[in-house]
Amino acid sequence: MSSSYSIAQLTAEFEITPRAIRFYEDRGLITPRRNGNRRVYSPRDRVRLKLILRGKRLGLSLDEIREIIDMYDNETDAGEAQRAQLDLLLDKIRKRRQTLMAQKQDIDVLLDFMDRVEADCTEALIALGDGGKLSIK
């Protein structure tokens, strides 16, 4: 593993834009050193960026991601910190899953309703084509 990374290296590795990295920097999630005008990212910044992107894929907010990542920095015992991080992450995942399952149920209900309306519209169009009356249920 390299001892430092450029913004170009991180954008290539994680397939994100420099603007995204600067955004995470502005939010205080990563803190590169400066070498003149050049940002120099540490292995810690790289790992934090990887965790940020993983958290975003899970649908976590940046505040939730910060809370999880910062736990490790604030604990003195690495094992204790990791356990606390994992417990918190599991809690966030379970809550996110509940939210998504509720949304999925709402979507399933809406899709069923759309299927019924679409079928009614199709029947009405067929009836109109046959000179019948327009009847939408």
mmCIF file with all atom_site columns, C-alpha atoms in Angstrom:
data_model
loop_
_atom_site.group_PDB
_atom_site.id
_atom_site.type_symbol
_atom_site.label_atom_id
_atom_site.label_alt_id
_atom_site.label_comp_id
_atom_site.label_asym_id
_atom_site.label_entity_id
_atom_site.label_seq_id
_atom_site.pdbx_PDB_ins_code
_atom_site.Cartn_x
_atom_site.Cartn_y
_atom_site.Cartn_z
_atom_site.occupancy
_atom_site.B_iso_or_equiv
_atom_site.pdbx_formal_charge
_atom_site.auth_seq_id
_atom_site.auth_comp_id
_atom_site.auth_asym_id
_atom_site.auth_atom_id
_atom_site.pdbx_PDB_model_num
ATOM 1   C CA . MET A 1 1   ? 0.000   0.000  0.000   1.00 0.00 ? 1   MET A CA 1
ATOM 2   C CA . SER A 1 2   ? 1.260   3.441  -0.878  1.00 0.00 ? 2   SER A CA 1
ATOM 3   C CA . SER A 1 3   ? 2.056   5.977  1.841   1.00 0.00 ? 3   SER A CA 1
ATOM 4   C CA . SER A 1 4   ? 0.171   8.721  -0.001  1.00 0.00 ? 4   SER A CA 1
ATOM 5   C CA . TYR A 1 5   ? -2.281  9.162  -2.846  1.00 0.00 ? 5   TYR A CA 1
ATOM 6   C CA . SER A 1 6   ? -3.137  11.921 -5.262  1.00 0.00 ? 6   SER A CA 1
ATOM 7   C CA . ILE A 1 7   ? -6.689  12.941 -6.032  1.00 0.00 ? 7   ILE A CA 1
ATOM 8   C CA . ALA A 1 8   ? -6.233  11.439 -9.513  1.00 0.00 ? 8   ALA A CA 1
ATOM 9   C CA . GLN A 1 9   ? -5.264  8.070  -8.031  1.00 0.00 ? 9   GLN A CA 1
ATOM 10  C CA . LEU A 1 10  ? -8.299  8.020  -5.754  1.00 0.00 ? 10  LEU A CA 1
ATOM 11  C CA . THR A 1 11  ? -10.709 9.111  -8.474  1.00 0.00 ? 11  THR A CA 1
ATOM 12  C CA . ALA A 1 12  ? -9.407  6.347  -10.733 1.00 0.00 ? 12  ALA A CA 1
ATOM 13  C CA . GLU A 1 13  ? -9.503  3.688  -8.012  1.00 0.00 ? 13  GLU A CA 1
ATOM 14  C CA . PHE A 1 14  ? -12.997 4.492  -6.765  1.00 0.00 ? 14  PHE A CA 1
ATOM 15  C CA . GLU A 1 15  ? -14.436 5.720  -10.081 1.00 0.00 ? 15  GLU A CA 1
ATOM 16  C CA . ILE A 1 16  ? -15.661 9.008  -8.634  1.00 0.00 ? 16  ILE A CA 1
ATOM 17  C CA . THR A 1 17  ? -15.043 12.604 -9.602  1.00 0.00 ? 17  THR A CA 1
ATOM 18  C CA . PRO A 1 18  ? -12.531 14.955 -7.997  1.00 0.00 ? 18  PRO A CA 1
ATOM 19  C CA . ARG A 1 19  ? -15.525 17.093 -7.085  1.00 0.00 ? 19  ARG A CA 1
ATOM 20  C CA . ALA A 1 20  ? -16.948 14.228 -4.983  1.00 0.00 ? 20  ALA A CA 1
ATOM 21  C CA . ILE A 1 21  ? -13.658 13.858 -3.120  1.00 0.00 ? 21  ILE A CA 1
ATOM 22  C CA . ARG A 1 22  ? -13.496 17.601 -2.492  1.00 0.00 ? 22  ARG A CA 1
ATOM 23  C CA . PHE A 1 23  ? -17.091 17.483 -1.239  1.00 0.00 ? 23  PHE A CA 1
ATOM 24  C CA . TYR A 1 24  ? -16.173 14.814 1.332   1.00 0.00 ? 24  TYR A CA 1
ATOM 25  C CA . GLU A 1 25  ? -13.160 16.917 2.254   1.00 0.00 ? 25  GLU A CA 1
ATOM 26  C CA . ASP A 1 26  ? -15.351 20.020 2.698   1.00 0.00 ? 26  ASP A CA 1
ATOM 27  C CA . ARG A 1 27  ? -17.631 17.990 4.974   1.00 0.00 ? 27  ARG A CA 1
ATOM 28  C CA . GLY A 1 28  ? -14.607 17.015 7.093   1.00 0.00 ? 28  GLY A CA 1
ATOM 29  C CA . LEU A 1 29  ? -14.863 13.306 6.327   1.00 0.00 ? 29  LEU A CA 1
ATOM 30  C CA . ILE A 1 30  ? -11.360 13.180 4.873   1.00 0.00 ? 30  ILE A CA 1
ATOM 31  C CA . THR A 1 31  ? -8.481  15.507 5.668   1.00 0.00 ? 31  THR A CA 1
ATOM 32  C CA . PRO A 1 32  ? -5.649  15.467 3.133   1.00 0.00 ? 32  PRO A CA 1
ATOM 33  C CA . ARG A 1 33  ? -2.372  17.234 3.737   1.00 0.00 ? 33  ARG A CA 1
ATOM 34  C CA . ARG A 1 34  ? -1.351  20.046 1.425   1.00 0.00 ? 34  ARG A CA 1
ATOM 35  C CA . ASN A 1 35  ? 1.829   20.148 -0.593  1.00 0.00 ? 35  ASN A CA 1
ATOM 36  C CA . GLY A 1 36  ? 1.555   23.623 -2.079  1.00 0.00 ? 36  GLY A CA 1
ATOM 37  C CA . ASN A 1 37  ? -1.736  23.603 -3.995  1.00 0.00 ? 37  ASN A CA 1
ATOM 38  C CA . ARG A 1 38  ? -1.694  19.806 -4.241  1.00 0.00 ? 38  ARG A CA 1
ATOM 39  C CA . ARG A 1 39  ? -3.780  17.587 -1.974  1.00 0.00 ? 39  ARG A CA 1
ATOM 40  C CA . VAL A 1 40  ? -1.951  14.565 -0.583  1.00 0.00 ? 40  VAL A CA 1
ATOM 41  C CA . TYR A 1 41  ? -4.185  11.806 0.777   1.00 0.00 ? 41  TYR A CA 1
ATOM 42  C CA . SER A 1 42  ? -2.988  9.370  3.428   1.00 0.00 ? 42  SER A CA 1
ATOM 43  C CA . PRO A 1 43  ? -3.841  5.660  3.660   1.00 0.00 ? 43  PRO A CA 1
ATOM 44  C CA . ARG A 1 44  ? -6.280  6.713  6.425   1.00 0.00 ? 44  ARG A CA 1
ATOM 45  C CA . ASP A 1 45  ? -8.021  9.091  3.982   1.00 0.00 ? 45  ASP A CA 1
ATOM 46  C CA . ARG A 1 46  ? -8.213  6.294  1.411   1.00 0.00 ? 46  ARG A CA 1
ATOM 47  C CA . VAL A 1 47  ? -9.809  3.889  3.896   1.00 0.00 ? 47  VAL A CA 1
ATOM 48  C CA . ARG A 1 48  ? -12.236 6.579  5.052   1.00 0.00 ? 48  ARG A CA 1
ATOM 49  C CA . LEU A 1 49  ? -13.173 7.305  1.427   1.00 0.00 ? 49  LEU A CA 1
ATOM 50  C CA . LYS A 1 50  ? -13.780 3.594  0.853   1.00 0.00 ? 50  LYS A CA 1
ATOM 51  C CA . LEU A 1 51  ? -16.023 3.480  3.946   1.00 0.00 ? 51  LEU A CA 1
ATOM 52  C CA . ILE A 1 52  ? -17.878 6.624  2.864   1.00 0.00 ? 52  ILE A CA 1
ATOM 53  C CA . LEU A 1 53  ? -18.663 5.096  -0.526  1.00 0.00 ? 53  LEU A CA 1
ATOM 54  C CA . ARG A 1 54  ? -19.719 1.797  1.051   1.00 0.00 ? 54  ARG A CA 1
ATOM 55  C CA . GLY A 1 55  ? -22.025 3.696  3.414   1.00 0.00 ? 55  GLY A CA 1
ATOM 56  C CA . LYS A 1 56  ? -23.531 5.647  0.509   1.00 0.00 ? 56  LYS A CA 1
ATOM 57  C CA . ARG A 1 57  ? -24.230 2.370  -1.331  1.00 0.00 ? 57  ARG A CA 1
ATOM 58  C CA . LEU A 1 58  ? -26.076 1.196  1.782   1.00 0.00 ? 58  LEU A CA 1
ATOM 59  C CA . GLY A 1 59  ? -28.173 4.352  1.645   1.00 0.00 ? 59  GLY A CA 1
ATOM 60  C CA . LEU A 1 60  ? -26.734 5.925  4.795   1.00 0.00 ? 60  LEU A CA 1
ATOM 61  C CA . SER A 1 61  ? -26.586 9.681  5.164   1.00 0.00 ? 61  SER A CA 1
ATOM 62  C CA . LEU A 1 62  ? -23.236 11.439 5.431   1.00 0.00 ? 62  LEU A CA 1
ATOM 63  C CA . ASP A 1 63  ? -23.990 12.202 9.080   1.00 0.00 ? 63  ASP A CA 1
ATOM 64  C CA . GLU A 1 64  ? -24.587 8.497  9.768   1.00 0.00 ? 64  GLU A CA 1
ATOM 65  C CA . ILE A 1 65  ? -21.407 7.597  7.916   1.00 0.00 ? 65  ILE A CA 1
ATOM 66  C CA . ARG A 1 66  ? -19.452 10.182 9.899   1.00 0.00 ? 66  ARG A CA 1
ATOM 67  C CA . GLU A 1 67  ? -20.839 8.812  13.150  1.00 0.00 ? 67  GLU A CA 1
ATOM 68  C CA . ILE A 1 68  ? -19.702 5.291  12.303  1.00 0.00 ? 68  ILE A CA 1
ATOM 69  C CA . ILE A 1 69  ? -16.266 6.282  10.984  1.00 0.00 ? 69  ILE A CA 1
ATOM 70  C CA . ASP A 1 70  ? -15.538 8.729  13.805  1.00 0.00 ? 70  ASP A CA 1
ATOM 71  C CA . MET A 1 71  ? -16.219 6.057  16.420  1.00 0.00 ? 71  MET A CA 1
ATOM 72  C CA . TYR A 1 72  ? -12.985 4.359  15.495  1.00 0.00 ? 72  TYR A CA 1
ATOM 73  C CA . ASP A 1 73  ? -10.980 7.577  15.813  1.00 0.00 ? 73  ASP A CA 1
ATOM 74  C CA . ASN A 1 74  ? -12.480 8.391  19.221  1.00 0.00 ? 74  ASN A CA 1
ATOM 75  C CA . GLU A 1 75  ? -11.912 5.037  20.916  1.00 0.00 ? 75  GLU A CA 1
ATOM 76  C CA . THR A 1 76  ? -8.641  4.075  22.575  1.00 0.00 ? 76  THR A CA 1
ATOM 77  C CA . ASP A 1 77  ? -9.012  0.295  22.282  1.00 0.00 ? 77  ASP A CA 1
ATOM 78  C CA . ALA A 1 78  ? -9.070  -0.756 18.617  1.00 0.00 ? 78  ALA A CA 1
ATOM 79  C CA . GLY A 1 79  ? -11.042 -3.936 19.381  1.00 0.00 ? 79  GLY A CA 1
ATOM 80  C CA . GLU A 1 80  ? -13.615 -2.021 21.395  1.00 0.00 ? 80  GLU A CA 1
ATOM 81  C CA . ALA A 1 81  ? -13.882 0.599  18.657  1.00 0.00 ? 81  ALA A CA 1
ATOM 82  C CA . GLN A 1 82  ? -14.381 -2.017 15.986  1.00 0.00 ? 82  GLN A CA 1
ATOM 83  C CA . ARG A 1 83  ? -17.069 -3.755 18.039  1.00 0.00 ? 83  ARG A CA 1
ATOM 84  C CA . ALA A 1 84  ? -18.870 -0.440 18.632  1.00 0.00 ? 84  ALA A CA 1
ATOM 85  C CA . GLN A 1 85  ? -18.612 0.448  14.921  1.00 0.00 ? 85  GLN A CA 1
ATOM 86  C CA . LEU A 1 86  ? -20.005 -2.908 13.854  1.00 0.00 ? 86  LEU A CA 1
ATOM 87  C CA . ASP A 1 87  ? -22.857 -2.740 16.379  1.00 0.00 ? 87  ASP A CA 1
ATOM 88  C CA . LEU A 1 88  ? -23.792 0.729  15.153  1.00 0.00 ? 88  LEU A CA 1
ATOM 89  C CA . LEU A 1 89  ? -23.508 -0.303 11.502  1.00 0.00 ? 89  LEU A CA 1
ATOM 90  C CA . LEU A 1 90  ? -25.738 -3.332 12.105  1.00 0.00 ? 90  LEU A CA 1
ATOM 91  C CA . ASP A 1 91  ? -28.310 -1.087 13.762  1.00 0.00 ? 91  ASP A CA 1
ATOM 92  C CA . LYS A 1 92  ? -28.221 1.357  10.830  1.00 0.00 ? 92  LYS A CA 1
ATOM 93  C CA . ILE A 1 93  ? -28.502 -1.498 8.310   1.00 0.00 ? 93  ILE A CA 1
ATOM 94  C CA . ARG A 1 94  ? -31.488 -3.013 10.125  1.00 0.00 ? 94  ARG A CA 1
ATOM 95  C CA . LYS A 1 95  ? -33.280 0.349  10.247  1.00 0.00 ? 95  LYS A CA 1
ATOM 96  C CA . ARG A 1 96  ? -32.493 1.025  6.584   1.00 0.00 ? 96  ARG A CA 1
ATOM 97  C CA . ARG A 1 97  ? -33.777 -2.446 5.645   1.00 0.00 ? 97  ARG A CA 1
ATOM 98  C CA . GLN A 1 98  ? -37.060 -1.762 7.500   1.00 0.00 ? 98  GLN A CA 1
ATOM 99  C CA . THR A 1 99  ? -37.479 1.520  5.657   1.00 0.00 ? 99  THR A CA 1
ATOM 100 C CA . LEU A 1 100 ? -36.759 -0.106 2.297   1.00 0.00 ? 100 LEU A CA 1
ATOM 101 C CA . MET A 1 101 ? -39.142 -2.993 2.977   1.00 0.00 ? 101 MET A CA 1
ATOM 102 C CA . ALA A 1 102 ? -41.927 -0.520 3.802   1.00 0.00 ? 102 ALA A CA 1
ATOM 103 C CA . GLN A 1 103 ? -41.153 1.413  0.613   1.00 0.00 ? 103 GLN A CA 1
ATOM 104 C CA . LYS A 1 104 ? -41.141 -1.853 -1.349  1.00 0.00 ? 104 LYS A CA 1
ATOM 105 C CA . GLN A 1 105 ? -44.599 -2.721 0.003   1.00 0.00 ? 105 GLN A CA 1
ATOM 106 C CA . ASP A 1 106 ? -45.858 0.738  -0.956  1.00 0.00 ? 106 ASP A CA 1
ATOM 107 C CA . ILE A 1 107 ? -44.411 0.302  -4.450  1.00 0.00 ? 107 ILE A CA 1
ATOM 108 C CA . ASP A 1 108 ? -46.011 -3.152 -4.808  1.00 0.00 ? 108 ASP A CA 1
ATOM 109 C CA . VAL A 1 109 ? -49.421 -1.707 -3.858  1.00 0.00 ? 109 VAL A CA 1
ATOM 110 C CA . LEU A 1 110 ? -48.984 1.150  -6.326  1.00 0.00 ? 110 LEU A CA 1
ATOM 111 C CA . LEU A 1 111 ? -47.901 -1.223 -9.119  1.00 0.00 ? 111 LEU A CA 1
ATOM 112 C CA . ASP A 1 112 ? -50.957 -3.429 -8.517  1.00 0.00 ? 112 ASP A CA 1
ATOM 113 C CA . PHE A 1 113 ? -53.193 -0.357 -8.695  1.00 0.00 ? 113 PHE A CA 1
ATOM 114 C CA . MET A 1 114 ? -51.481 0.776  -11.912 1.00 0.00 ? 114 MET A CA 1
ATOM 115 C CA . ASP A 1 115 ? -52.020 -2.702 -13.406 1.00 0.00 ? 115 ASP A CA 1
ATOM 116 C CA . ARG A 1 116 ? -55.763 -2.467 -12.649 1.00 0.00 ? 116 ARG A CA 1
ATOM 117 C CA . VAL A 1 117 ? -56.070 1.053  -14.084 1.00 0.00 ? 117 VAL A CA 1
ATOM 118 C CA . GLU A 1 118 ? -54.081 0.037  -17.174 1.00 0.00 ? 118 GLU A CA 1
ATOM 119 C CA . ALA A 1 119 ? -56.345 -2.981 -17.706 1.00 0.00 ? 119 ALA A CA 1
ATOM 120 C CA . ASP A 1 120 ? -59.439 -0.787 -17.280 1.00 0.00 ? 120 ASP A CA 1
ATOM 121 C CA . CYS A 1 121 ? -58.085 1.736  -19.794 1.00 0.00 ? 121 CYS A CA 1
ATOM 122 C CA . THR A 1 122 ? -57.264 -1.020 -22.271 1.00 0.00 ? 122 THR A CA 1
ATOM 123 C CA . GLU A 1 123 ? -60.768 -2.472 -21.912 1.00 0.00 ? 123 GLU A CA 1
ATOM 124 C CA . ALA A 1 124 ? -62.263 1.005  -22.405 1.00 0.00 ? 124 ALA A CA 1
ATOM 125 C CA . LEU A 1 125 ? -60.228 1.546  -25.559 1.00 0.00 ? 125 LEU A CA 1
ATOM 126 C CA . ILE A 1 126 ? -61.322 -1.814 -26.908 1.00 0.00 ? 126 ILE A CA 1
ATOM 127 C CA . ALA A 1 127 ? -64.932 -0.952 -26.108 1.00 0.00 ? 127 ALA A CA 1
ATOM 128 C CA . LEU A 1 128 ? -64.592 2.393  -27.886 1.00 0.00 ? 128 LEU A CA 1
ATOM 129 C CA . GLY A 1 129 ? -63.116 0.659  -30.881 1.00 0.00 ? 129 GLY A CA 1
ATOM 130 C CA . ASP A 1 130 ? -66.167 -1.595 -30.996 1.00 0.00 ? 130 ASP A CA 1
ATOM 131 C CA . GLY A 1 131 ? -68.524 1.348  -30.675 1.00 0.00 ? 131 GLY A CA 1
ATOM 132 C CA . GLY A 1 132 ? -69.174 0.550  -27.031 1.00 0.00 ? 132 GLY A CA 1
ATOM 133 C CA . LYS A 1 133 ? -69.525 2.959  -24.144 1.00 0.00 ? 133 LYS A CA 1
ATOM 134 C CA . LEU A 1 134 ? -66.540 4.286  -22.211 1.00 0.00 ? 134 LEU A CA 1
ATOM 135 C CA . SER A 1 135 ? -66.530 2.623  -18.810 1.00 0.00 ? 135 SER A CA 1
ATOM 136 C CA . ILE A 1 136 ? -63.676 3.095  -16.346 1.00 0.00 ? 136 ILE A CA 1
ATOM 137 C CA . LYS A 1 137 ? -64.062 1.291  -13.050 1.00 0.00 ? 137 LYS A CA 1
#
